[in-house]
PDB file of C-alpha atoms (C1' of nucleotides) in Angstrom:
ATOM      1  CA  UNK A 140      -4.909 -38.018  -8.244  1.00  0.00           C
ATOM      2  CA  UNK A 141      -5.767 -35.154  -5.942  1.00  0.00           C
ATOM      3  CA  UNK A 142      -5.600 -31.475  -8.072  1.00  0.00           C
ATOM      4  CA  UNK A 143      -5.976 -28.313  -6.157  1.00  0.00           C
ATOM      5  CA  UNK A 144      -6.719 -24.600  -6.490  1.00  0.00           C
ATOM      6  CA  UNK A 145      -5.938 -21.974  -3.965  1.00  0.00           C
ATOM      7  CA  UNK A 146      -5.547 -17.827  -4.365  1.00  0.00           C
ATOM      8  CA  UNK A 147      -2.910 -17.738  -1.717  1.00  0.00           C
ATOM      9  CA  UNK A 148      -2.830 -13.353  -1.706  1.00  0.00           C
ATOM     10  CA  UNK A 149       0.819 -13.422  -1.976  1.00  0.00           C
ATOM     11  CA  UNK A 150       3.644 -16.405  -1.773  1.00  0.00           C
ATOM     12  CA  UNK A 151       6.103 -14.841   0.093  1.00  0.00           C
ATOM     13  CA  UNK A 152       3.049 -13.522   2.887  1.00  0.00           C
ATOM     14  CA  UNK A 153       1.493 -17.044   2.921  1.00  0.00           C
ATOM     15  CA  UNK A 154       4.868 -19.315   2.488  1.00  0.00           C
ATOM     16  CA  UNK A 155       4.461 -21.213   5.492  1.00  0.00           C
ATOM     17  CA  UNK A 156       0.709 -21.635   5.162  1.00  0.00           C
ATOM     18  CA  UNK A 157       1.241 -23.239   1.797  1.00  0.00           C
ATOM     19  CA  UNK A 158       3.829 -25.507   2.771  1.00  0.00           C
ATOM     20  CA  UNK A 159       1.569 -26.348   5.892  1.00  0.00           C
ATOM     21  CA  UNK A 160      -1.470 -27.144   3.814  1.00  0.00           C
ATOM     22  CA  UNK A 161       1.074 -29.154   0.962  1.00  0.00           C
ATOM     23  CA  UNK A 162       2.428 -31.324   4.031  1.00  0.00           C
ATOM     24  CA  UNK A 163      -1.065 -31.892   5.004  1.00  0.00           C
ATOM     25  CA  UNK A 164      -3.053 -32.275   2.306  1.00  0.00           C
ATOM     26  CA  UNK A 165      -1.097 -33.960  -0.101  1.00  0.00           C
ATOM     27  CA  UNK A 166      -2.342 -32.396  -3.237  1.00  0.00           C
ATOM     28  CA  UNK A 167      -0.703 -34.261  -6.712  1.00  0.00           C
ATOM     29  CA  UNK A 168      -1.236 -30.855  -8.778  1.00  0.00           C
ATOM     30  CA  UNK A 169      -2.070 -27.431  -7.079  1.00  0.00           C
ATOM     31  CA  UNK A 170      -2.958 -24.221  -9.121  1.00  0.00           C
ATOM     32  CA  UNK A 171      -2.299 -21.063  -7.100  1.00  0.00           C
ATOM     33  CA  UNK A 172      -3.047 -17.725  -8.080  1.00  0.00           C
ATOM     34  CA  UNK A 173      -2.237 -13.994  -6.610  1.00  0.00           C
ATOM     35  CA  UNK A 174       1.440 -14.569  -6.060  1.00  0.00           C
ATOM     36  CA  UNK A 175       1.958 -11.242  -6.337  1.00  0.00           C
ATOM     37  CA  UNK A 176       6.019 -11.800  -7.705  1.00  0.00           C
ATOM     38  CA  UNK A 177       8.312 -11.926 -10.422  1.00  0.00           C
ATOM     39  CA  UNK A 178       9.043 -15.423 -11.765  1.00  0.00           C
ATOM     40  CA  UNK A 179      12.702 -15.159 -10.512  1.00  0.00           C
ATOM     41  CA  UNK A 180      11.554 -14.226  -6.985  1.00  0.00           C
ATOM     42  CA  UNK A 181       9.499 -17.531  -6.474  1.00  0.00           C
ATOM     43  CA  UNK A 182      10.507 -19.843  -3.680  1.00  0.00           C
ATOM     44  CA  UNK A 183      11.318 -22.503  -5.844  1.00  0.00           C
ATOM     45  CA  UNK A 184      13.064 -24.256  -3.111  1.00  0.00           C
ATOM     46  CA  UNK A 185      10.598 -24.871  -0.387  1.00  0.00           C
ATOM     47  CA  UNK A 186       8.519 -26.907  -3.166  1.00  0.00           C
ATOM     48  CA  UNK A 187      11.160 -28.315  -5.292  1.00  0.00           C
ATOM     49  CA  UNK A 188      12.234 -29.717  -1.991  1.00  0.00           C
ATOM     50  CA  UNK A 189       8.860 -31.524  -1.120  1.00  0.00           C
ATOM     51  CA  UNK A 190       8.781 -33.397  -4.740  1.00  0.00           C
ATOM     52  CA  UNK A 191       6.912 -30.835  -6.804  1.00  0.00           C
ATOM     53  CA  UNK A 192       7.944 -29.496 -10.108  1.00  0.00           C
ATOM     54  CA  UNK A 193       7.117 -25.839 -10.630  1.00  0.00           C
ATOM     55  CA  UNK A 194       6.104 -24.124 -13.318  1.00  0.00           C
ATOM     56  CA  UNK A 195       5.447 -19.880 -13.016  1.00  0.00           C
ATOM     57  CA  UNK A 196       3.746 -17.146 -15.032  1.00  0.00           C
ATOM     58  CA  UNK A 197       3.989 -14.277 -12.754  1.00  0.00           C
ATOM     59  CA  UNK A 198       4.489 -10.395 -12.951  1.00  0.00           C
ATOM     60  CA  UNK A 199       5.460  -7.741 -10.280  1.00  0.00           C
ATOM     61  CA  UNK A 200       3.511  -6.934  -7.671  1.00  0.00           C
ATOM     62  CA  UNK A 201      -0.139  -8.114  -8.152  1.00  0.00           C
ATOM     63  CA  UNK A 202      -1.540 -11.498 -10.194  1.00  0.00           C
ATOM     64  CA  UNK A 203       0.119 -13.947 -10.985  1.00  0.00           C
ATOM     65  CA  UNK A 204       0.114 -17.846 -11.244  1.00  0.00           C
ATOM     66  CA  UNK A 205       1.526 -20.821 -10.643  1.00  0.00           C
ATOM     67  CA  UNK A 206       1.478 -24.999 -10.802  1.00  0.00           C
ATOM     68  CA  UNK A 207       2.716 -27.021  -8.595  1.00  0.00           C
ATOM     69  CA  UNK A 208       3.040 -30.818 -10.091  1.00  0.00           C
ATOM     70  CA  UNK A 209       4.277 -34.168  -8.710  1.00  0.00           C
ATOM     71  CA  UNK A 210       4.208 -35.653 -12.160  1.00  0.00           C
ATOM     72  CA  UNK A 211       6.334 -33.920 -14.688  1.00  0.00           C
ATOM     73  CA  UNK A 212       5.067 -31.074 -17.503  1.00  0.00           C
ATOM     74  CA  UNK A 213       5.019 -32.696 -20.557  1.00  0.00           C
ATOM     75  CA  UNK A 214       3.697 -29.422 -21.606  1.00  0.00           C
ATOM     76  CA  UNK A 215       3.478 -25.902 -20.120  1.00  0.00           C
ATOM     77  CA  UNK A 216       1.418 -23.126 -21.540  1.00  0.00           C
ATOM     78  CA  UNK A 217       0.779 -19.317 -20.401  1.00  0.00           C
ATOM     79  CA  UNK A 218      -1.186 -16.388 -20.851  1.00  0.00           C
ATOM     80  CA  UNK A 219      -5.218 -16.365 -22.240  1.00  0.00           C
ATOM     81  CA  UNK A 220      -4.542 -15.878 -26.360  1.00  0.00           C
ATOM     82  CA  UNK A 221      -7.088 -13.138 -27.825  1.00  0.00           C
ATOM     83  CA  UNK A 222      -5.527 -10.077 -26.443  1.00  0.00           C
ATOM     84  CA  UNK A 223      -2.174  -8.758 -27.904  1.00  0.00           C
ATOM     85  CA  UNK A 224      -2.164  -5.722 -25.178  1.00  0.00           C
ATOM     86  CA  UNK A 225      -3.381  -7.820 -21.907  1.00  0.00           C
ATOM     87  CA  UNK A 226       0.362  -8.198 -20.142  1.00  0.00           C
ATOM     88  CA  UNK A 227      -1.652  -9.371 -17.157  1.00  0.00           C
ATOM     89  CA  UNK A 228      -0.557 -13.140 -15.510  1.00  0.00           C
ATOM     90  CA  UNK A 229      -4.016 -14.347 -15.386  1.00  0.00           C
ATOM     91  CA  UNK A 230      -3.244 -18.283 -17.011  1.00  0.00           C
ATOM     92  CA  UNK A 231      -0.984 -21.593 -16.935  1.00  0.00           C
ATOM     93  CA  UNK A 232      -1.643 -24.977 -17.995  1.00  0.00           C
ATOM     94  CA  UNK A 233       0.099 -27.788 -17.554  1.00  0.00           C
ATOM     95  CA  UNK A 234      -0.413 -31.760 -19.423  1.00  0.00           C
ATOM     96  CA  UNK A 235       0.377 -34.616 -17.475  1.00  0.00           C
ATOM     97  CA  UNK A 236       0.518 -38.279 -18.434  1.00  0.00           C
ATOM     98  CA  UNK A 237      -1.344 -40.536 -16.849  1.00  0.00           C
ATOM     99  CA  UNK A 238      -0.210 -44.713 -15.944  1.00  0.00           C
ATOM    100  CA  UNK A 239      -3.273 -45.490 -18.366  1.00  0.00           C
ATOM    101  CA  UNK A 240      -1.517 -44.201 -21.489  1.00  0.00           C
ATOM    102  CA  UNK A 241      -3.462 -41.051 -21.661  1.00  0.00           C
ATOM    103  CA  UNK A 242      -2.639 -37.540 -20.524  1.00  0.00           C
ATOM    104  CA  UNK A 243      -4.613 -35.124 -17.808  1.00  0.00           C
ATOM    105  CA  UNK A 244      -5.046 -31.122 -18.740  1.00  0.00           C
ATOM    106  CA  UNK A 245      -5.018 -28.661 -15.570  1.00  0.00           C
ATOM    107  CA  UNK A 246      -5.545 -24.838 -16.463  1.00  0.00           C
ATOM    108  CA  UNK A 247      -4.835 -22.531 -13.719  1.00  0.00           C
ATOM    109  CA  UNK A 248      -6.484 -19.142 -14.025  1.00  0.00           C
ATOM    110  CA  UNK A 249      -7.337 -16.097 -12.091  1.00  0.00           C
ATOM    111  CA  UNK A 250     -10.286 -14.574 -13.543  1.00  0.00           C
ATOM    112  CA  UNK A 251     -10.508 -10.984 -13.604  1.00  0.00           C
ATOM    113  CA  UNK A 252     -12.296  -9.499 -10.904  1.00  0.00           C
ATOM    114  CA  UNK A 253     -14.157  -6.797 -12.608  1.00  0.00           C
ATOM    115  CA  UNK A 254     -14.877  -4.491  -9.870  1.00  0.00           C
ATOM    116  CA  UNK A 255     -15.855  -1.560 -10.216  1.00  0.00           C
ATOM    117  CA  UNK A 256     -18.238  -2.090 -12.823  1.00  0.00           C
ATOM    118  CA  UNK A 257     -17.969   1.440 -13.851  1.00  0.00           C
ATOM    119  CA  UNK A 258     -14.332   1.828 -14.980  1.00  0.00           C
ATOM    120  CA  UNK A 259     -12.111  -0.518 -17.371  1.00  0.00           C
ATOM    121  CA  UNK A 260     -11.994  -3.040 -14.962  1.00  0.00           C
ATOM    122  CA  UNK A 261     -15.484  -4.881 -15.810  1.00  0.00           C
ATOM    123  CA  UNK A 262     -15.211  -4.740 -19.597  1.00  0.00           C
ATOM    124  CA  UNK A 263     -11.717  -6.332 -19.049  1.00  0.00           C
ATOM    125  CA  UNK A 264     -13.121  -9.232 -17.010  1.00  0.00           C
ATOM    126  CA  UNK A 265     -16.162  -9.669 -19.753  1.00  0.00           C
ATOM    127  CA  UNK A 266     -13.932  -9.685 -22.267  1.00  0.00           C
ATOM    128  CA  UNK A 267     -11.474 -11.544 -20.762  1.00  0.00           C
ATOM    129  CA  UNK A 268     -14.431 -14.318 -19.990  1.00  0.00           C
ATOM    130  CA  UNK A 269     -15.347 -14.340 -24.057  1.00  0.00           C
ATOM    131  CA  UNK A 270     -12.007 -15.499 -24.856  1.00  0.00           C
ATOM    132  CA  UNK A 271     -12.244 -17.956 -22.022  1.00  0.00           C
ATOM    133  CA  UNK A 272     -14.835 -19.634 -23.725  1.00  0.00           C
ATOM    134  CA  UNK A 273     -12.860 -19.732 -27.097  1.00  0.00           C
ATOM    135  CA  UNK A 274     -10.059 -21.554 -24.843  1.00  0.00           C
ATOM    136  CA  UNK A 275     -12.655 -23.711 -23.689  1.00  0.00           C
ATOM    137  CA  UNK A 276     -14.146 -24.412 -26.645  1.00  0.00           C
ATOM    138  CA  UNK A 277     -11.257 -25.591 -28.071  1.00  0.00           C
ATOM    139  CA  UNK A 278     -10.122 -27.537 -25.044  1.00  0.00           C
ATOM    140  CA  UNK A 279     -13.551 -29.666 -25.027  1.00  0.00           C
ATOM    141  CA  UNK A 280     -12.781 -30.626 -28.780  1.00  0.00           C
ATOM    142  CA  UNK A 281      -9.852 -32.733 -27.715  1.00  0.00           C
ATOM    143  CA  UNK A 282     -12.187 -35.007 -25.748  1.00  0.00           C
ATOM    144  CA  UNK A 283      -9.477 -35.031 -23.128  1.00  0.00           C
ATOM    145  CA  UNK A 284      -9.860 -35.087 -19.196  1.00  0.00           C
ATOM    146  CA  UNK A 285      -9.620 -31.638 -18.558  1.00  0.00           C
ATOM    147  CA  UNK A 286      -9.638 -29.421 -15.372  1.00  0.00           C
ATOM    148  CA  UNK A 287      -9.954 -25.884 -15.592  1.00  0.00           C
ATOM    149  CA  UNK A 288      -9.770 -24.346 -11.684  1.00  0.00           C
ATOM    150  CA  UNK A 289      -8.689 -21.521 -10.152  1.00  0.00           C
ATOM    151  CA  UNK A 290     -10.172 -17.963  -8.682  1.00  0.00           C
ATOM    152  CA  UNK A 291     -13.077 -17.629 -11.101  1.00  0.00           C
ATOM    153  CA  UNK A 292     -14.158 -14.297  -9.348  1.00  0.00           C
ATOM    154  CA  UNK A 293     -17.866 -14.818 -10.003  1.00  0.00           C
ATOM    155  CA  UNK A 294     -20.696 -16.559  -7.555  1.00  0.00           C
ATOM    156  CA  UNK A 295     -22.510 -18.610  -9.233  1.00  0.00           C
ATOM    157  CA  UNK A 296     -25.753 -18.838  -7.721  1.00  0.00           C
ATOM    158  CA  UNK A 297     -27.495 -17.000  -4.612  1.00  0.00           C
ATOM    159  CA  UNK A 298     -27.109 -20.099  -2.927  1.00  0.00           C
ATOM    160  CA  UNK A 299     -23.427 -19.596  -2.988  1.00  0.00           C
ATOM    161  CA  UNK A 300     -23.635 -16.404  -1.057  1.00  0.00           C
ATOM    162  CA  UNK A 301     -24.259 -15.523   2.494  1.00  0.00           C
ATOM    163  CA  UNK A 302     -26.089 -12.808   1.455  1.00  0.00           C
ATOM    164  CA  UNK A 303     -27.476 -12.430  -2.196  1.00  0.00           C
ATOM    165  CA  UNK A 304     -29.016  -9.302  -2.159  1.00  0.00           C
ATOM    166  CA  UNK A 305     -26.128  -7.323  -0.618  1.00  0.00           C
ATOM    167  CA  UNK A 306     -23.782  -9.176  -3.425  1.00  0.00           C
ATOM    168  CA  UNK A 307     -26.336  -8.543  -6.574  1.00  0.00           C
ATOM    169  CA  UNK A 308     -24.363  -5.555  -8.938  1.00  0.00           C
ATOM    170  CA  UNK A 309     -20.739  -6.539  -7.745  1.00  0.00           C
ATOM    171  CA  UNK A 310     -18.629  -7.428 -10.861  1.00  0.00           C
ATOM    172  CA  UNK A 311     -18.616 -11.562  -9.113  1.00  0.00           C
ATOM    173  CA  UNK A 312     -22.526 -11.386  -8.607  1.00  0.00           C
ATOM    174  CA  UNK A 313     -24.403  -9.577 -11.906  1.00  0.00           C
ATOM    175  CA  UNK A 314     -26.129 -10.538 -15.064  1.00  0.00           C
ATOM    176  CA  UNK A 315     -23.511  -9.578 -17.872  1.00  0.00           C
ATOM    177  CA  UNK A 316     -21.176 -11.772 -15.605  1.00  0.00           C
ATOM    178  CA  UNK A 317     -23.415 -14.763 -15.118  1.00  0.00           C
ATOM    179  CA  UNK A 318     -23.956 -14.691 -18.635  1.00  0.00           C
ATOM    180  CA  UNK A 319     -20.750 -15.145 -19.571  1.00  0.00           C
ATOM    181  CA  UNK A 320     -20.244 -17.746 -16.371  1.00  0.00           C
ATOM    182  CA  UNK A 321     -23.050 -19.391 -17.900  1.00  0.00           C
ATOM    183  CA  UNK A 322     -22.071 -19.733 -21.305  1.00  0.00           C
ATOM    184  CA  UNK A 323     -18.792 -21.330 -20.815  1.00  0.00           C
ATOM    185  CA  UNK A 324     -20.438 -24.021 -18.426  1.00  0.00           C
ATOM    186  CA  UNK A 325     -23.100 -24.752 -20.724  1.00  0.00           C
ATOM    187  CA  UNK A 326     -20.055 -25.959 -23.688  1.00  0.00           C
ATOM    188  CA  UNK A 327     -20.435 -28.693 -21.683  1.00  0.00           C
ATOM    189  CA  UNK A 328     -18.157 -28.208 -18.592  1.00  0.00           C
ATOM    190  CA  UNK A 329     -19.461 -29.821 -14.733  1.00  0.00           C
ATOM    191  CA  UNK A 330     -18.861 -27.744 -11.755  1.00  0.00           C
ATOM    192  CA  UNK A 331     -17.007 -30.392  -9.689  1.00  0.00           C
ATOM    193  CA  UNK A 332     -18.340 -28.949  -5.866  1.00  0.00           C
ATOM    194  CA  UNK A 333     -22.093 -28.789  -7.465  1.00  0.00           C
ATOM    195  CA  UNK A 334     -21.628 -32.378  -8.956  1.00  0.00           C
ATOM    196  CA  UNK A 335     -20.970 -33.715  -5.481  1.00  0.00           C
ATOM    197  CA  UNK A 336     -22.801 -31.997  -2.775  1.00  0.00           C
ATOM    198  CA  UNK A 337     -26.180 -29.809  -2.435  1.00  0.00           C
ATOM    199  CA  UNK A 338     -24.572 -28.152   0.879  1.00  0.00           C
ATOM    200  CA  UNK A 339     -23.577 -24.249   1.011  1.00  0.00           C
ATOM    201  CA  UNK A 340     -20.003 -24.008   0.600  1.00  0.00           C
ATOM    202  CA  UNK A 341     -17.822 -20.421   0.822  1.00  0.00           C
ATOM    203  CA  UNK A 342     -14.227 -20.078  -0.612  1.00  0.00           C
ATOM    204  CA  UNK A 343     -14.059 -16.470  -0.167  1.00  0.00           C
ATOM    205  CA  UNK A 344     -14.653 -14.438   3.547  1.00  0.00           C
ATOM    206  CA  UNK A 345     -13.136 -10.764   3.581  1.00  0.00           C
ATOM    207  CA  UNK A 346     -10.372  -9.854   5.250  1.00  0.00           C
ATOM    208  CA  UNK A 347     -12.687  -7.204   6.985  1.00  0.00           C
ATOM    209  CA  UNK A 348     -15.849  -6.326   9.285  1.00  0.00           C
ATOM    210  CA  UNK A 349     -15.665  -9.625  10.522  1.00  0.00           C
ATOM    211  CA  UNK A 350     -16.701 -12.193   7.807  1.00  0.00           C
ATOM    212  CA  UNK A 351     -14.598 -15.075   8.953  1.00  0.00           C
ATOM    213  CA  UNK A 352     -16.559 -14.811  12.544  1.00  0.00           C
ATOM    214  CA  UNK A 353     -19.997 -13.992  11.006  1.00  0.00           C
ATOM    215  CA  UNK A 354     -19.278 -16.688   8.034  1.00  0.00           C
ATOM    216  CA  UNK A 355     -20.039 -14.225   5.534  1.00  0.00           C
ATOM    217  CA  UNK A 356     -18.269 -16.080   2.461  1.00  0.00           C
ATOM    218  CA  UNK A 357     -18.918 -16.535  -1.049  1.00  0.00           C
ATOM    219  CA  UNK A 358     -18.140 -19.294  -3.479  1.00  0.00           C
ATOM    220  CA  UNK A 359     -15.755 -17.944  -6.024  1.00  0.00           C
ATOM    221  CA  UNK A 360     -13.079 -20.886  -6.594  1.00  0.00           C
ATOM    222  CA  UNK A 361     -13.981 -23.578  -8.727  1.00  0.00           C
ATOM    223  CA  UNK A 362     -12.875 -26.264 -10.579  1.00  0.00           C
ATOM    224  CA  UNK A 363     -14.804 -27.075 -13.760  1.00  0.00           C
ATOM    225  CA  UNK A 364     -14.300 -30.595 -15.687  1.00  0.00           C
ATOM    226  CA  UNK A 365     -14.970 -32.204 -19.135  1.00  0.00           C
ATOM    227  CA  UNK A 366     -17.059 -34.784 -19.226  1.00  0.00           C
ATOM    228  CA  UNK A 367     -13.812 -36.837 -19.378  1.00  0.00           C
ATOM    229  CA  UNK A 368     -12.403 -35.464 -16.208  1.00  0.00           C
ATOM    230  CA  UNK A 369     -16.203 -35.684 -14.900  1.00  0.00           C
ATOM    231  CA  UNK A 370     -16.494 -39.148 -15.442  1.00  0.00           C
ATOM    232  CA  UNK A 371     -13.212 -39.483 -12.827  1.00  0.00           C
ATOM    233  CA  UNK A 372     -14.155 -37.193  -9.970  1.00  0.00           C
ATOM    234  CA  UNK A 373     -14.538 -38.814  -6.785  1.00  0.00           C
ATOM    235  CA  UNK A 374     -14.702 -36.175  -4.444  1.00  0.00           C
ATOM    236  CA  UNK A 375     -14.413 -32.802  -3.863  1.00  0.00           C
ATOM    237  CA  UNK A 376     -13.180 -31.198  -0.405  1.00  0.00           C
ATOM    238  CA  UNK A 377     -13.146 -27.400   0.669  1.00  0.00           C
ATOM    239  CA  UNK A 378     -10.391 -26.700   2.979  1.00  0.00           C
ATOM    240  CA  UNK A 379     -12.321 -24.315   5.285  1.00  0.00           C
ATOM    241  CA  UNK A 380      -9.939 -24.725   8.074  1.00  0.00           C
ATOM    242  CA  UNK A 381      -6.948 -22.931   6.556  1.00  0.00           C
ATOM    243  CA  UNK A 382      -8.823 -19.638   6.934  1.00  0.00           C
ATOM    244  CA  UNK A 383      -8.460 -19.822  10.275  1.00  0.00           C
ATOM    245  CA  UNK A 384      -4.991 -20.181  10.613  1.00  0.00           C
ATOM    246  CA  UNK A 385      -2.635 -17.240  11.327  1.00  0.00           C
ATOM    247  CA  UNK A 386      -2.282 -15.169   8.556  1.00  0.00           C
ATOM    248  CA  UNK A 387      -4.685 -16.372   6.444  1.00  0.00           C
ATOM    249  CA  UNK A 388      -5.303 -16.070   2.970  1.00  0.00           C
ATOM    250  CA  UNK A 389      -8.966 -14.263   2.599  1.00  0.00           C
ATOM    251  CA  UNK A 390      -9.172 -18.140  -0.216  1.00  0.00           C
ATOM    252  CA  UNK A 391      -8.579 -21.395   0.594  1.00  0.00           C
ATOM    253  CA  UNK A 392      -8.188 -24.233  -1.182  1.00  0.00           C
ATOM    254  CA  UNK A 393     -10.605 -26.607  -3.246  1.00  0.00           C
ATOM    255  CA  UNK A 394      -9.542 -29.977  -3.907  1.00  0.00           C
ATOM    256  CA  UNK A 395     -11.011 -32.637  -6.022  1.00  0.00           C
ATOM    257  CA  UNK A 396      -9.815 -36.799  -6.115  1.00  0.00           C
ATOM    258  CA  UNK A 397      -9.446 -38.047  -9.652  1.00  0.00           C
ATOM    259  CA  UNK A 398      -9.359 -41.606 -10.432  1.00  0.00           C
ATOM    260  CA  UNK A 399      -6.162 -41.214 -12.551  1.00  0.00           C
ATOM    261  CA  UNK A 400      -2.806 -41.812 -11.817  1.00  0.00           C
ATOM    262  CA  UNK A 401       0.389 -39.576 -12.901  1.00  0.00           C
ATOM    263  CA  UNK A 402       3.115 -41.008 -14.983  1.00  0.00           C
ATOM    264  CA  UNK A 403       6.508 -41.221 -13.256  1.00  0.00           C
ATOM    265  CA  UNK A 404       5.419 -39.250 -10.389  1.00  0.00           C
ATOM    266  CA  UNK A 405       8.724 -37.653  -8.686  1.00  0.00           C
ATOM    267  CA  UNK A 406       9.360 -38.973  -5.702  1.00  0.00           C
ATOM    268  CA  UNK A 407       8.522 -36.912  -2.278  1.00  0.00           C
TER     269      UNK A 407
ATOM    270  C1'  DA B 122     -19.937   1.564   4.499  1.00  0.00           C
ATOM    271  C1'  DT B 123     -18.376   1.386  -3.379  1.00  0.00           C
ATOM    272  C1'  DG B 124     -12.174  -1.112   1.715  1.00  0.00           C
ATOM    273  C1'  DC B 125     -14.049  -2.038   8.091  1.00  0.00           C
ATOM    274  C1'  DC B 126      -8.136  -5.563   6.512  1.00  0.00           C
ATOM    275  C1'  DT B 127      -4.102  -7.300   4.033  1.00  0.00           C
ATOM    276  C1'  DT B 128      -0.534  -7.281   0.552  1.00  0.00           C
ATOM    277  C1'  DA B 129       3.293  -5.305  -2.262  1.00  0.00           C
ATOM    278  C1'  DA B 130       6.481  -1.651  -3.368  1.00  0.00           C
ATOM    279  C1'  DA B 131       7.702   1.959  -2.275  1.00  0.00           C
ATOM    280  C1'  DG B 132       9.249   5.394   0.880  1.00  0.00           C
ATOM    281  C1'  DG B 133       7.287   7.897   5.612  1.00  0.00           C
ATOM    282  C1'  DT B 134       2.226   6.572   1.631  1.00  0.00           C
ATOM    283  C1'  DT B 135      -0.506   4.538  -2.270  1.00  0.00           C
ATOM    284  C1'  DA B 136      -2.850   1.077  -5.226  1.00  0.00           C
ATOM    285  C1'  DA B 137      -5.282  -3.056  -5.394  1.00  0.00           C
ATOM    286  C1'  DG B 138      -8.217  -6.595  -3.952  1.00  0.00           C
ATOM    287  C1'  DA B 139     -13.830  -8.527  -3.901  1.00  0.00           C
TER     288       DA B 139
END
DNA sequence: ATGCCTTAAAGGTTAAGA
């Protein structure tokens, strides 16, 4: 089973992108975040089309999320609970049965970026990351395979930076956000890139002063596992290449193999 | 360089992103 995450920056500004990169890649489950539309504006179509069931949890204009499956929902959820007054689309989750009798978890979020650190904005993401870990928490008790990807908006290490220094202080890159970073990994979750290479990866280049050309990237999209989903990784690919397609997202995808297989997958 | 590009929604510009 192949499960993806990828901040597109808008669906209807990256549609043909995304249906380039489905027909390529062949993803079973893909989380994308920053669709930037209304539920009812989605183009349900293009996917429904191509085999996938969709499921949505957007909002107008900015965030936004959605999941793409080839196996059906057996459950959908959405929204981060902890936060009566947070409206924003930042999280859906989808369970999936597997041919082996069990079930696979994907969450899909888009973290918060937090920036700048002086207004509302980075004690939103901070909070935001405390009742992360709640979800998590409670997430690890099941003892299920569980996948929790998406655009985490934080770098985890210097080594996952072209440039560390110029980074350290930004809302993704700074210790109040590490610590929270760290605390949620260290429940017990395995960064799925980390588990399966040592070599520099980016997710992330600017749209501007040339990043793409001078590969100034960071790694902000992730997919974490529980030790149940760890135990079924196989490998993990970074789909550089899309960023150098015409109109680019300034993301692209992360992909990891699973040995599991979907339930009644919907034919293509 | 606290936005050099890109997006959305408006509306002839502004807010937001990382």
């Amino acid at each position: 089973m192949r499960i993806a995450t990828w901040n597109i920056n808008g669906i209807n500004a990256r549609l043909p992108a995304v249906l380039t990169w489905l027909d390529e890649a062949k993803p079973d489950i893909v989380g994308l975040q920053e669709i930037k539309c209304l539920d009812e504006n989605f183009p349900r179509e293009e996917f429904e089309s191509r085999g996938y069931n969709l499921e949505t949890h957007g909002q107008k204009s900015w965030n936004g999320v959605a999941l793409l499956s080839k196996i059906p929902f057996d459950e959908v959820h959405r929204g981060l609970a902890g936060d009566e007054e947070d409206l924003q689309s930042r999280l859906i989750e989808g369970v999936f049965s597997t041919e082996d009798g069990g079930i696979v978890r994907v969450c899909n979020i888009y973290l918060p970026n937090g920036n700048p650190v002086d207004t509302e904005k980075f004690p939103y993401k901070l909070g935001w990351m405390d009742r992360l870990y709640n979800f998590v928490e409670e997430r690890l008790a099941l003892e299920e395979p569980f996948v929790l990807m998406g655009d985490f908006n934080l770098i985890p290490t210097g080594y996952d930076c072209h440039d560390p220094k110029a980074w350290w202080g930004d809302a993704l890159f700074r210790p109040e956000s590490l610590e929270k970073w760290r605390r949620i990994m260290n429940l017990g979750m395995t960064d799925a890139l980390r588990a399966t290479t040592d070599e520099q990866a980016f997710t992330f280049w600017d749209f501007q002063a040339g990043a793409w050309r001078r590969n100034a990237g960071i790694r902000i999209d992730h997919l974490l596992l529980s030790p149940q989903a760890a135990d079924r990784l196989k490998a993990v690919k970074v789909h550089k290449d899309t960023r150098g397609w015409d109109k680019p997202s300034d993301h692209v995808p992360v992909e990891g193999d699973f040995a599991l297989v979907g339930l009644s997958q919907k034919a293509a």
